[in-house]
Tab-separated table of C-alpha atoms in Angstrom:
chain	number	residue	atom	x	y	z
T	19	MET	CA	10.164	-18.756	-61.900
T	20	LEU	CA	7.820	-15.889	-60.997
T	21	ILE	CA	4.954	-18.351	-60.555
T	22	TRP	CA	6.878	-20.300	-57.909
T	23	LEU	CA	7.624	-17.096	-55.994
T	24	ALA	CA	3.868	-16.575	-55.674
T	25	LEU	CA	3.172	-20.069	-54.314
T	26	SER	CA	3.813	-21.637	-50.911
T	27	SER	CA	3.454	-25.030	-49.250
T	28	LYS	CA	1.895	-23.405	-46.159
T	29	PRO	CA	-1.043	-21.019	-45.800
T	30	ALA	CA	-0.344	-17.596	-44.283
T	31	VAL	CA	-3.926	-17.597	-43.003
T	32	PRO	CA	-5.519	-20.902	-41.858
T	33	GLU	CA	-8.953	-21.875	-43.106
T	34	SER	CA	-11.726	-20.749	-40.768
T	35	ALA	CA	-15.384	-20.537	-41.782
T	36	ASN	CA	-17.329	-21.889	-38.829
T	37	LEU	CA	-20.547	-19.951	-38.289
T	38	SER	CA	-22.060	-19.736	-34.819
T	39	HIS	CA	-25.565	-18.809	-33.717
T	40	LEU	CA	-24.133	-15.446	-32.609
T	41	ASP	CA	-22.950	-14.779	-36.176
T	42	ILE	CA	-26.445	-15.500	-37.477
T	43	ALA	CA	-27.918	-13.166	-34.835
T	44	ARG	CA	-25.677	-10.307	-35.987
T	45	ALA	CA	-26.568	-10.928	-39.621
T	46	GLU	CA	-30.272	-10.859	-38.756
T	47	ALA	CA	-29.829	-7.564	-36.887
T	48	ILE	CA	-28.214	-5.994	-39.973
T	49	LEU	CA	-31.025	-7.256	-42.190
T	50	ARG	CA	-33.665	-6.069	-39.720
T	51	GLN	CA	-32.190	-2.565	-39.709
T	52	ASN	CA	-32.382	-2.539	-43.505
T	53	ASN	CA	-35.790	-4.194	-43.913
T	54	PRO	CA	-36.938	-3.346	-47.478
T	55	ARG	CA	-40.563	-3.106	-46.326
T	56	TYR	CA	-39.690	0.179	-44.613
T	57	LEU	CA	-37.437	1.673	-47.306
T	58	VAL	CA	-38.707	4.263	-49.782
T	59	PRO	CA	-37.727	3.422	-53.394
T	60	GLY	CA	-34.960	5.664	-54.718
T	61	THR	CA	-33.728	6.811	-51.303
T	62	LEU	CA	-30.156	6.410	-50.074
T	63	HIS	CA	-29.358	4.253	-47.033
T	64	SER	CA	-26.195	3.219	-45.227
T	65	ILE	CA	-25.158	-0.130	-43.861
T	66	THR	CA	-22.204	-0.744	-41.542
T	67	ILE	CA	-20.314	-4.038	-41.387
T	68	ASN	CA	-17.692	-4.429	-38.694
T	69	GLN	CA	-14.256	-5.884	-39.298
T	70	GLN	CA	-15.092	-9.174	-37.570
T	71	ASP	CA	-18.169	-9.838	-39.678
T	72	LEU	CA	-16.394	-8.792	-42.878
T	73	SER	CA	-13.606	-11.270	-42.130
T	74	LEU	CA	-16.174	-13.956	-41.361
T	75	ALA	CA	-17.939	-13.287	-44.673
T	76	ALA	CA	-14.642	-13.449	-46.581
T	77	ASN	CA	-13.719	-16.737	-44.891
T	78	TYR	CA	-17.149	-18.157	-45.584
T	79	LEU	CA	-16.979	-17.262	-49.294
T	80	LEU	CA	-13.508	-18.777	-49.596
T	81	HIS	CA	-14.765	-21.908	-47.867
T	82	ARG	CA	-17.727	-22.122	-50.255
T	83	THR	CA	-15.608	-21.703	-53.390
T	84	GLY	CA	-12.764	-23.961	-52.326
T	85	HIS	CA	-10.386	-23.959	-49.377
T	86	GLY	CA	-8.824	-20.870	-47.903
T	87	GLY	CA	-8.712	-18.339	-45.121
T	88	ALA	CA	-8.781	-14.547	-44.873
T	89	ARG	CA	-7.921	-11.856	-42.357
T	90	ILE	CA	-9.071	-8.238	-42.722
T	91	ASP	CA	-7.840	-5.174	-40.865
T	92	ILE	CA	-9.618	-1.834	-41.386
T	93	THR	CA	-8.253	1.549	-40.323
T	94	GLU	CA	-9.101	5.133	-41.265
T	95	ASN	CA	-9.578	5.202	-45.072
T	96	ALA	CA	-7.537	2.010	-45.475
T	97	MET	CA	-7.937	-1.741	-45.418
T	98	GLN	CA	-5.460	-4.611	-45.427
T	99	VAL	CA	-6.551	-8.034	-46.623
T	100	GLU	CA	-4.456	-11.154	-46.141
T	101	SER	CA	-5.707	-14.428	-47.561
T	102	SER	CA	-4.550	-17.928	-48.431
T	103	ILE	CA	-6.165	-19.971	-51.183
T	104	LYS	CA	-5.485	-23.677	-51.602
T	105	LEU	CA	-4.983	-24.441	-55.263
T	106	PRO	CA	-6.942	-27.442	-56.594
T	107	ALA	CA	-5.718	-30.274	-58.826
T	108	ILE	CA	-2.182	-30.196	-57.398
T	109	PRO	CA	-0.949	-33.414	-55.673
T	110	ILE	CA	0.952	-31.643	-52.892
T	111	PRO	CA	-0.646	-28.902	-50.735
T	112	THR	CA	-0.018	-25.621	-52.550
T	113	TYR	CA	-1.281	-22.205	-51.492
T	114	LEU	CA	-1.488	-18.784	-53.050
T	115	ASN	CA	-0.888	-16.286	-50.248
T	116	VAL	CA	-2.204	-12.821	-51.059
T	117	TRP	CA	-1.544	-9.565	-49.190
T	118	LEU	CA	-3.510	-6.566	-50.384
T	119	ALA	CA	-3.561	-2.949	-49.199
T	120	VAL	CA	-6.490	-0.765	-50.260
T	121	GLU	CA	-7.120	2.901	-49.612
T	122	GLU	CA	-10.299	4.877	-50.061
T	123	SER	CA	-10.173	7.468	-52.846
T	124	GLU	CA	-13.289	9.588	-53.468
T	125	GLY	CA	-15.542	6.854	-52.175
T	126	GLN	CA	-13.951	4.126	-54.278
T	127	PRO	CA	-11.243	1.550	-53.435
T	128	GLU	CA	-7.734	1.969	-54.797
T	129	ILE	CA	-4.996	-0.666	-54.470
T	130	THR	CA	-1.783	0.674	-52.956
T	131	LYS	CA	0.109	-2.596	-52.536
T	132	LEU	CA	-0.257	-6.192	-53.687
T	133	LYS	CA	1.903	-9.208	-52.818
T	134	LEU	CA	1.465	-12.730	-54.180
T	135	GLY	CA	3.539	-14.932	-51.913
T	136	SER	CA	7.017	-13.371	-51.879
T	137	LEU	CA	6.357	-11.627	-55.175
T	138	THR	CA	5.521	-7.901	-54.940
T	139	VAL	CA	3.298	-6.738	-57.790
T	140	PRO	CA	3.938	-3.134	-58.882
T	141	THR	CA	1.064	-0.864	-57.870
T	142	PHE	CA	0.375	0.325	-61.417
T	143	MET	CA	0.163	-3.291	-62.600
T	144	ALA	CA	-2.141	-4.314	-59.738
T	145	ASN	CA	-4.540	-1.468	-60.499
T	146	LEU	CA	-4.287	-2.206	-64.231
T	147	ILE	CA	-5.348	-5.802	-63.633
T	148	VAL	CA	-8.295	-4.680	-61.526
T	149	HIS	CA	-9.212	-2.050	-64.123
T	150	GLU	CA	-9.237	-4.617	-66.918
T	151	LEU	CA	-11.335	-6.995	-64.847
T	152	LEU	CA	-13.860	-4.249	-64.081
T	153	THR	CA	-13.912	-3.103	-67.704
T	154	SER	CA	-14.886	-6.575	-68.882
T	155	THR	CA	-17.274	-7.060	-65.965
T	156	LYS	CA	-19.032	-3.747	-66.636
T	157	GLN	CA	-20.449	-5.250	-69.810
T	158	THR	CA	-22.496	-7.753	-67.805
T	159	ARG	CA	-26.022	-7.032	-66.660
T	160	GLU	CA	-25.189	-8.284	-63.182
T	161	TYR	CA	-22.505	-5.630	-62.720
T	162	GLN	CA	-24.729	-2.876	-64.099
T	163	LEU	CA	-27.523	-3.784	-61.686
T	164	ALA	CA	-25.236	-4.036	-58.660
T	165	HIS	CA	-23.428	-0.803	-59.567
T	166	SER	CA	-26.749	1.068	-59.782
T	167	VAL	CA	-27.627	-0.019	-56.226
T	168	ILE	CA	-24.237	0.392	-54.461
T	169	GLN	CA	-23.216	4.051	-54.423
T	170	GLN	CA	-20.208	4.471	-52.155
T	171	PHE	CA	-17.767	2.735	-49.808
T	172	ASN	CA	-16.259	4.377	-46.761
T	173	LEU	CA	-13.545	2.865	-44.539
T	174	GLN	CA	-13.488	3.721	-40.833
T	175	PRO	CA	-11.502	2.065	-38.017
T	176	ASP	CA	-12.766	-1.528	-37.633
T	177	ARG	CA	-15.698	-1.101	-39.998
T	178	LEU	CA	-16.882	-0.661	-43.582
T	179	ASN	CA	-19.698	1.770	-44.356
T	180	MET	CA	-21.604	1.269	-47.589
T	181	THR	CA	-24.184	3.611	-49.071
T	182	TYR	CA	-26.790	2.074	-51.349
T	183	GLN	CA	-29.899	3.165	-53.208
T	184	TRP	CA	-33.016	1.074	-52.638
T	185	ARG	CA	-34.164	-0.082	-56.110
T	186	PRO	CA	-36.912	-2.716	-55.704
T	187	ASP	CA	-37.552	-2.670	-59.452
T	188	GLN	CA	-34.039	-3.972	-60.127
T	189	LEU	CA	-33.307	-6.181	-57.141
T	190	GLY	CA	-35.730	-8.822	-58.376
T	191	GLU	CA	-33.845	-8.948	-61.656
T	192	LEU	CA	-30.507	-9.014	-59.836
T	193	SER	CA	-31.572	-11.973	-57.713
T	194	ARG	CA	-32.377	-13.980	-60.822
T	195	HIS	CA	-28.736	-13.754	-61.861
T	196	PHE	CA	-27.654	-15.645	-58.754
T	197	ILE	CA	-29.202	-18.749	-60.320
T	198	SER	CA	-28.174	-19.709	-63.848
T	199	GLY	CA	-30.710	-20.431	-66.543
T	200	ALA	CA	-29.952	-24.145	-66.314
T	201	ASP	CA	-30.497	-24.140	-62.557
T	202	SER	CA	-33.762	-22.262	-62.973
T	203	THR	CA	-34.939	-24.898	-65.437
T	204	ILE	CA	-34.114	-27.727	-63.024
T	205	LEU	CA	-35.805	-25.970	-60.090
T	206	LEU	CA	-38.943	-25.339	-62.112
T	207	ALA	CA	-39.002	-28.999	-63.186
T	208	TYR	CA	-39.144	-30.172	-59.564
T	209	HIS	CA	-41.678	-27.524	-58.675
T	210	ALA	CA	-43.855	-28.710	-61.571
T	211	HIS	CA	-43.492	-32.326	-60.438
T	212	LEU	CA	-44.529	-31.407	-56.901
T	213	MET	CA	-47.571	-29.592	-58.290
T	214	ALA	CA	-48.419	-32.626	-60.462
T	215	LEU	CA	-48.243	-34.913	-57.433
T	216	GLN	CA	-50.571	-32.666	-55.478
T	217	SER	CA	-53.046	-32.582	-58.355
T	218	THR	CA	-53.464	-36.346	-57.812
T	219	GLY	CA	-53.810	-35.998	-54.042
T	220	THR	CA	-50.207	-37.009	-53.302
T	221	ALA	CA	-47.833	-34.899	-51.162
T	222	MET	CA	-50.778	-33.254	-49.436
T	223	SER	CA	-50.618	-34.835	-45.990
T	224	GLY	CA	-49.052	-37.709	-44.090
T	225	SER	CA	-45.367	-38.527	-43.710
T	226	ALA	CA	-42.748	-36.496	-45.570
T	227	ALA	CA	-40.904	-39.781	-46.118
T	228	ASN	CA	-43.778	-40.995	-48.321
T	229	MET	CA	-43.641	-37.818	-50.420
T	230	MET	CA	-39.930	-38.311	-51.037
T	231	LYS	CA	-40.503	-41.601	-52.889
T	232	PRO	CA	-42.046	-40.095	-56.067
T	233	MET	CA	-39.829	-37.003	-55.850
T	234	PHE	CA	-36.594	-39.013	-55.742
T	235	LYS	CA	-37.884	-41.440	-58.362
T	236	PHE	CA	-38.261	-38.393	-60.602
T	237	ALA	CA	-34.713	-37.308	-59.715
T	238	GLN	CA	-33.380	-40.786	-60.437
T	239	ALA	CA	-34.941	-40.780	-63.902
T	240	ARG	CA	-33.578	-37.317	-64.708
T	241	SER	CA	-30.107	-38.322	-63.495
T	242	ILE	CA	-29.738	-41.019	-66.153
T	243	MET	CA	-28.656	-38.286	-68.559
T	244	GLY	CA	-27.953	-35.595	-65.983
T	245	ASP	CA	-25.936	-34.730	-62.916
T	246	PRO	CA	-27.366	-36.512	-59.843
T	247	ILE	CA	-25.871	-33.920	-57.481
T	248	ALA	CA	-27.541	-31.039	-59.335
T	249	GLU	CA	-30.829	-32.953	-59.457
T	250	ASN	CA	-30.808	-33.717	-55.717
T	251	ARG	CA	-29.834	-30.146	-54.882
T	252	ALA	CA	-32.710	-28.737	-56.926
T	253	LEU	CA	-35.160	-31.224	-55.424
T	254	LEU	CA	-34.171	-30.308	-51.861
T	255	LEU	CA	-34.200	-26.569	-52.568
T	256	VAL	CA	-37.765	-26.810	-53.847
T	257	LEU	CA	-38.901	-28.913	-50.877
T	258	GLY	CA	-37.087	-26.613	-48.448
T	259	ALA	CA	-38.665	-23.500	-49.926
T	260	TRP	CA	-42.087	-25.151	-49.712
T	261	ALA	CA	-41.591	-26.353	-46.138
T	262	SER	CA	-40.340	-22.959	-44.971
T	263	GLY	CA	-43.448	-21.262	-46.320
T	264	HIS	CA	-41.576	-18.940	-48.677
T	265	GLY	CA	-42.315	-20.754	-51.916
T	266	MET	CA	-40.468	-20.782	-55.231
T	267	SER	CA	-40.265	-16.979	-55.401
T	268	THR	CA	-37.261	-17.204	-53.059
T	269	LEU	CA	-35.438	-19.315	-55.661
T	270	VAL	CA	-36.736	-18.216	-59.044
T	271	PRO	CA	-38.673	-14.924	-59.012
T	272	THR	CA	-41.481	-15.658	-61.427
T	273	GLU	CA	-45.258	-15.798	-61.542
T	274	ILE	CA	-46.116	-19.449	-60.934
T	275	ARG	CA	-48.725	-21.332	-58.997
T	276	HIS	CA	-47.748	-22.278	-55.469
T	277	PRO	CA	-48.231	-25.714	-53.914
T	278	TRP	CA	-50.743	-26.246	-51.147
T	279	ARG	CA	-49.706	-25.121	-47.686
T	280	PHE	CA	-47.117	-27.487	-46.234
T	281	SER	CA	-48.715	-30.022	-43.873
T	282	LEU	CA	-46.477	-33.089	-44.105
T	283	THR	CA	-45.056	-34.593	-40.927
T	284	LEU	CA	-42.196	-36.505	-39.356
T	285	GLU	CA	-43.041	-38.285	-36.102
T	286	GLN	CA	-46.545	-36.935	-36.772
T	287	ARG	CA	-45.365	-33.335	-36.301
T	288	ILE	CA	-45.338	-30.729	-39.045
T	289	ASP	CA	-42.585	-28.678	-37.379
T	290	PHE	CA	-40.193	-31.654	-37.418
T	291	ALA	CA	-40.697	-32.083	-41.173
T	292	GLN	CA	-40.210	-28.343	-41.707
T	293	HIS	CA	-36.959	-28.326	-39.739
T	294	PHE	CA	-35.685	-31.409	-41.563
T	295	LEU	CA	-36.430	-30.224	-45.103
T	296	THR	CA	-35.337	-26.621	-44.548
T	297	SER	CA	-31.993	-27.725	-43.099
T	298	ALA	CA	-31.528	-30.269	-45.900
T	299	ALA	CA	-32.057	-27.499	-48.447
T	300	ILE	CA	-29.569	-25.168	-46.739
T	301	ALA	CA	-26.950	-27.918	-46.544
T	302	ALA	CA	-27.490	-28.916	-50.175
T	303	GLY	CA	-27.618	-25.403	-51.574
T	304	ALA	CA	-25.352	-23.495	-49.246
T	305	ASP	CA	-23.209	-24.962	-46.506
T	306	ILE	CA	-23.346	-27.376	-43.579
T	307	SER	CA	-21.937	-24.853	-41.114
T	308	LEU	CA	-24.623	-22.361	-42.136
T	309	SER	CA	-27.366	-24.959	-41.674
T	310	ASN	CA	-26.095	-25.883	-38.204
T	311	ALA	CA	-25.705	-22.249	-37.105
T	312	VAL	CA	-29.187	-21.277	-38.314
T	313	GLY	CA	-30.728	-24.177	-36.388
T	314	VAL	CA	-29.024	-23.293	-33.099
T	315	TYR	CA	-29.749	-19.569	-33.540
T	316	LYS	CA	-33.443	-20.257	-34.064
T	317	GLU	CA	-33.645	-22.252	-30.836
T	318	VAL	CA	-31.714	-19.664	-28.796
T	319	SER	CA	-34.018	-16.984	-30.193
T	320	ASP	CA	-37.104	-19.041	-29.321
T	321	SER	CA	-35.881	-19.456	-25.742
T	322	LYS	CA	-35.980	-15.668	-25.326
T	323	GLY	CA	-39.698	-15.402	-25.829
T	324	GLY	CA	-40.799	-17.756	-28.576
T	325	SER	CA	-41.691	-21.417	-28.289
T	326	GLY	CA	-38.600	-22.177	-26.181
T	327	PHE	CA	-35.320	-23.962	-26.852
T	328	SER	CA	-35.966	-27.461	-28.203
T	329	PHE	CA	-33.425	-30.220	-28.705
T	330	THR	CA	-36.156	-31.952	-30.707
T	331	ASP	CA	-35.914	-29.210	-33.338
T	332	ILE	CA	-32.121	-29.258	-33.213
T	333	ALA	CA	-32.201	-33.015	-33.855
T	334	ALA	CA	-34.530	-32.582	-36.841
T	335	ASP	CA	-32.244	-29.815	-38.128
T	336	ARG	CA	-29.133	-31.964	-37.746
T	337	ALA	CA	-30.755	-34.967	-39.437
T	338	GLY	CA	-31.861	-32.735	-42.310
T	339	THR	CA	-28.384	-31.267	-42.587
T	340	ARG	CA	-26.865	-34.747	-42.737
T	341	PHE	CA	-29.420	-35.764	-45.368
T	342	GLY	CA	-28.711	-32.716	-47.562
T	343	GLU	CA	-24.964	-33.203	-47.164
T	344	LEU	CA	-25.076	-36.875	-48.153
T	345	ALA	CA	-27.487	-36.334	-51.066
T	346	THR	CA	-25.051	-33.903	-52.691
T	347	ALA	CA	-21.673	-35.186	-51.439
T	348	SER	CA	-20.639	-37.052	-54.604
T	349	PRO	CA	-22.266	-38.621	-57.683
T	350	GLU	CA	-22.075	-42.033	-55.998
T	351	ASN	CA	-23.757	-40.840	-52.796
T	352	ALA	CA	-26.319	-38.845	-54.756
T	353	ARG	CA	-27.347	-41.946	-56.739
T	354	ARG	CA	-27.393	-44.088	-53.585
T	355	VAL	CA	-29.799	-41.672	-51.904
T	356	GLN	CA	-31.958	-41.597	-55.035
T	357	LYS	CA	-32.110	-45.397	-55.218
T	358	LEU	CA	-32.990	-45.871	-51.551
T	359	LEU	CA	-35.562	-43.085	-51.359
T	360	SER	CA	-37.213	-43.966	-54.684
T	361	GLU	CA	-37.905	-47.468	-53.345
T	362	GLY	CA	-39.712	-46.008	-50.344
T	363	VAL	CA	-38.401	-45.804	-46.797
T	364	GLN	CA	-39.708	-45.537	-43.277
T	365	GLU	CA	-39.011	-42.336	-41.374
T	366	LYS	CA	-36.441	-44.023	-39.133
T	367	VAL	CA	-34.180	-44.493	-42.155
T	368	ILE	CA	-33.647	-40.726	-42.534
T	369	ILE	CA	-34.405	-39.289	-39.073
T	370	PRO	CA	-34.035	-40.905	-35.633
T	371	ARG	CA	-36.515	-40.815	-32.779
T	372	VAL	CA	-36.433	-37.239	-31.444
T	373	GLY	CA	-39.736	-36.709	-29.645
T	374	ASP	CA	-38.331	-37.745	-26.263
T	375	LEU	CA	-35.672	-35.007	-26.215
T	376	PRO	CA	-36.009	-31.873	-24.009
T	377	GLU	CA	-38.019	-29.141	-25.693
T	378	SER	CA	-39.943	-25.874	-25.218
T	379	MET	CA	-37.523	-24.606	-22.561
T	380	PRO	CA	-37.662	-20.863	-21.752
T	381	GLU	CA	-34.272	-19.163	-21.495
T	382	ASN	CA	-34.077	-19.451	-17.686
T	383	VAL	CA	-34.939	-23.164	-17.758
T	384	PHE	CA	-32.429	-23.843	-20.545
T	385	LYS	CA	-29.657	-22.045	-18.642
T	386	GLN	CA	-30.550	-23.860	-15.426
T	387	ARG	CA	-30.390	-27.284	-17.093
T	388	PHE	CA	-27.715	-26.806	-19.761
T	389	GLY	CA	-25.903	-23.546	-19.049
T	390	ASP	CA	-24.874	-22.019	-22.371
T	391	VAL	CA	-24.543	-23.313	-25.904
T	392	GLY	CA	-21.195	-25.105	-25.917
T	393	SER	CA	-21.201	-26.165	-22.258
T	394	ALA	CA	-20.186	-29.730	-21.346
T	395	ILE	CA	-23.745	-30.830	-20.578
T	396	TYR	CA	-25.023	-29.181	-23.776
T	397	LEU	CA	-22.379	-30.973	-25.844
T	398	SER	CA	-23.263	-34.236	-24.105
T	399	GLN	CA	-26.888	-33.845	-25.208
T	400	MET	CA	-25.727	-33.020	-28.736
T	401	ALA	CA	-23.571	-36.166	-28.734
T	402	VAL	CA	-26.695	-38.223	-28.000
T	403	ILE	CA	-28.395	-36.631	-31.004
T	404	GLU	CA	-25.411	-37.224	-33.285
T	405	LYS	CA	-25.217	-40.877	-32.194
T	406	ARG	CA	-28.876	-41.427	-33.020
T	407	ILE	CA	-28.459	-39.854	-36.451
T	408	ALA	CA	-25.345	-41.915	-37.183
T	409	ASP	CA	-27.307	-45.078	-36.380
T	410	CYS	CA	-29.951	-44.371	-39.047
T	411	LYS	CA	-29.671	-46.770	-41.999
T	412	LEU	CA	-29.010	-44.049	-44.552
T	413	TYR	CA	-26.072	-42.517	-42.696
T	414	LYS	CA	-24.323	-45.668	-41.445
T	415	GLY	CA	-20.815	-45.868	-42.859
T	416	ASN	CA	-20.946	-42.303	-44.202
């Protein structure tokens, strides 16, 4: 009976996890202010996250782990969190609606009220549950590493302040725990295969589509006894890391040889191939909304003093996002992509013609021609891009 009191057929908070280029800009500003290159090891630093961005992060995490929405309200020394989580494996839509009140006590959070649906959980029981969870979690190396870095939380109206200690000696170890041992093994296998191809002169230059043939043939062979989604995801993460110029150290911090500098092309342009593969990796390993937002943010940023806003790059990003999405959408789609790519394809199968689209527009030219991101004329241009992508052989009917 108590279980049914905690459940509902409707969410108290609707799902919302759409990232915009403005969200990415704010995240970059936070990271820039806390650039580890300028931090002295062992020193204490503070980072402030406003209520809007904290809610966005909570919604994004819920979206990544399932389906749900969250709303956060922060006041002086207190925070209220309301969230709805759609429960899986239940035929009819069923949600767990959670309402949580937290107060700051000596720099640490303390639960003052917890409701699960219409069921109010006694405060002592709520804190007991959290205590038991933390007690078991404290035995893990991940918790110990994170706890040694994060020192204190402070709640102020509309924002969360966090004090942390810069520990470069431990952050490398902490990052390794974000990828399981099995995932690390798969990633290293594709990195090794890429290195083996380059040792024979393959995957050094020319079309990125040609390089994908032996890479996906390798994935197809490994998927006979493995998970094709996991194989495709690892393949795309390795290619994305290579194309972006960051290498495998961004995925698996370890001392390994790096592949030759990326020089493959799409439509005979290296930057198109880089945009395509990087976006495919983000979509396969993270989220489609993140991939789309990063692509638009990069172009808006370029228009303010870089190479200019380019719909050509946006198109390559969107095609890459669609590719990464399809390659990891389901076992059936993952195997279909493997089969088609391992047989060899022309570029037009995975990316449409994009070179004729407007590009290299400074901010004033972009605003004169298209107004702002989201304007009617901007969306019309994006519709042209989406139509071209949908007409590619690989994406038809998907």
